Amino acid sequence: MSIKQLKDGRYQVDIRPQGAEGKRIRKIFTLKSKAQDYEKYV
């Protein structure tokens, strides 16, 4: 699970909720707080 800041200032969530063999979810947000909320939600 990670949240990375992109060069344009947005934040990308990159997670695998079911582990290494599970589905990978990547989503981009404008605010870090929104990215953190999404990471907790998933």
Backbone as JSON, one array per atom type, in Angstrom:
{
  "sequence": "MSIKQLKDGRYQVDIRPQGAEGKRIRKIFTLKSKAQDYEKYV",
  "N": [[0.84, -1.17, 0.0], [0.58, 2.13, -0.91], [0.96, 5.69, -1.09], [1.73, 7.99, -3.43], [3.27, 11.05, -4.39], [2.72, 12.71, -7.37], [4.47, 14.24, -10.18], [2.97, 16.4, -11.06], [1.68, 17.27, -8.82], [-0.52, 15.89, -7.91], [-1.89, 12.99, -6.16], [-1.23, 9.52, -6.04], [-2.81, 6.51, -5.34], [-1.78, 3.27, -4.71], [-2.56, 0.12, -4.36], [-2.97, -3.31, -3.15], [-5.44, -4.96, -2.07], [-6.01, -7.72, -1.43], [-3.54, -8.88, -1.09], [-0.38, -9.96, -2.59], [-1.19, -11.56, -4.74], [-3.65, -10.6, -5.33], [-6.12, -8.33, -6.83], [-4.89, -5.37, -8.32], [-5.17, -2.02, -7.4], [-5.22, 1.2, -8.6], [-5.43, 4.64, -8.24], [-5.97, 8.13, -8.8], [-5.77, 11.2, -7.02], [-6.54, 14.64, -6.17], [-6.1, 15.72, -3.68], [-4.17, 14.89, -0.81], [-5.38, 14.01, 1.52], [-7.81, 12.97, 0.6], [-6.85, 10.8, -0.85], [-5.78, 9.26, 1.23], [-8.11, 8.7, 2.67], [-9.47, 7.11, 0.78], [-7.74, 4.94, 0.6], [-8.02, 3.83, 3.15], [-10.72, 3.17, 3.02], [-10.87, 1.17, 1.08]],
  "CA": [[0.0, 0.0, 0.0], [1.36, 3.35, -0.9], [0.45, 6.92, -1.67], [2.87, 8.7, -3.99], [2.98, 12.35, -5.0], [3.15, 12.77, -8.76], [5.16, 15.48, -10.53], [2.01, 17.49, -11.25], [1.12, 17.64, -7.52], [-1.6, 14.99, -7.51], [-1.47, 11.83, -5.37], [-1.67, 8.24, -6.59], [-2.94, 5.38, -4.42], [-1.42, 2.02, -5.38], [-2.76, -0.9, -3.33], [-3.45, -4.66, -3.46], [-6.14, -5.33, -0.82], [-5.97, -9.15, -1.13], [-2.16, -9.34, -1.08], [0.39, -9.94, -3.84], [-1.91, -12.26, -5.8], [-4.96, -9.96, -5.52], [-6.29, -7.29, -7.83], [-4.18, -4.13, -8.04], [-6.01, -0.84, -7.56], [-4.48, 2.46, -8.67], [-6.35, 5.75, -8.46], [-5.31, 9.42, -8.61], [-6.55, 12.22, -6.32], [-5.9, 15.96, -6.11], [-5.73, 15.99, -2.29], [-3.6, 13.74, -0.11], [-6.37, 13.52, 2.49], [-8.77, 12.13, -0.14], [-6.14, 9.56, -1.16], [-5.69, 8.49, 2.47], [-9.46, 8.21, 2.96], [-9.77, 6.03, -0.16], [-6.91, 3.79, 0.98], [-8.66, 3.22, 4.33], [-12.02, 2.65, 2.6], [-10.66, -0.08, 0.34]],
  "C": [[0.88, 1.23, 0.0], [0.58, 4.5, -1.52], [1.67, 7.7, -2.13], [2.42, 10.04, -4.55], [3.56, 12.36, -6.41], [3.79, 14.13, -9.05], [4.22, 16.67, -10.68], [1.3, 17.88, -9.94], [-0.02, 16.75, -7.05], [-1.01, 13.79, -6.77], [-2.06, 10.56, -5.95], [-1.67, 7.18, -5.49], [-2.67, 4.11, -5.22], [-1.47, 0.9, -4.33], [-3.2, -2.24, -3.93], [-4.13, -5.18, -2.19], [-6.07, -6.81, -0.45], [-4.55, -9.71, -1.13], [-1.55, -9.36, -2.46], [-0.35, -10.58, -5.01], [-3.26, -11.6, -6.12], [-4.95, -8.88, -6.59], [-5.59, -6.01, -7.4], [-5.11, -2.95, -8.34], [-5.12, 0.4, -7.54], [-5.47, 3.57, -9.01], [-5.63, 7.05, -8.09], [-6.27, 10.43, -8.0], [-5.8, 13.54, -6.31], [-5.43, 16.29, -4.69], [-5.22, 14.73, -1.61], [-4.6, 13.15, 0.89], [-7.41, 12.62, 1.82], [-8.14, 10.78, -0.48], [-6.05, 8.67, 0.07], [-7.04, 7.91, 2.85], [-9.81, 7.03, 2.07], [-8.99, 4.77, 0.21], [-7.52, 3.07, 2.19], [-9.98, 2.56, 3.96], [-11.89, 1.29, 1.92], [-10.01, -1.07, 1.28]]
}
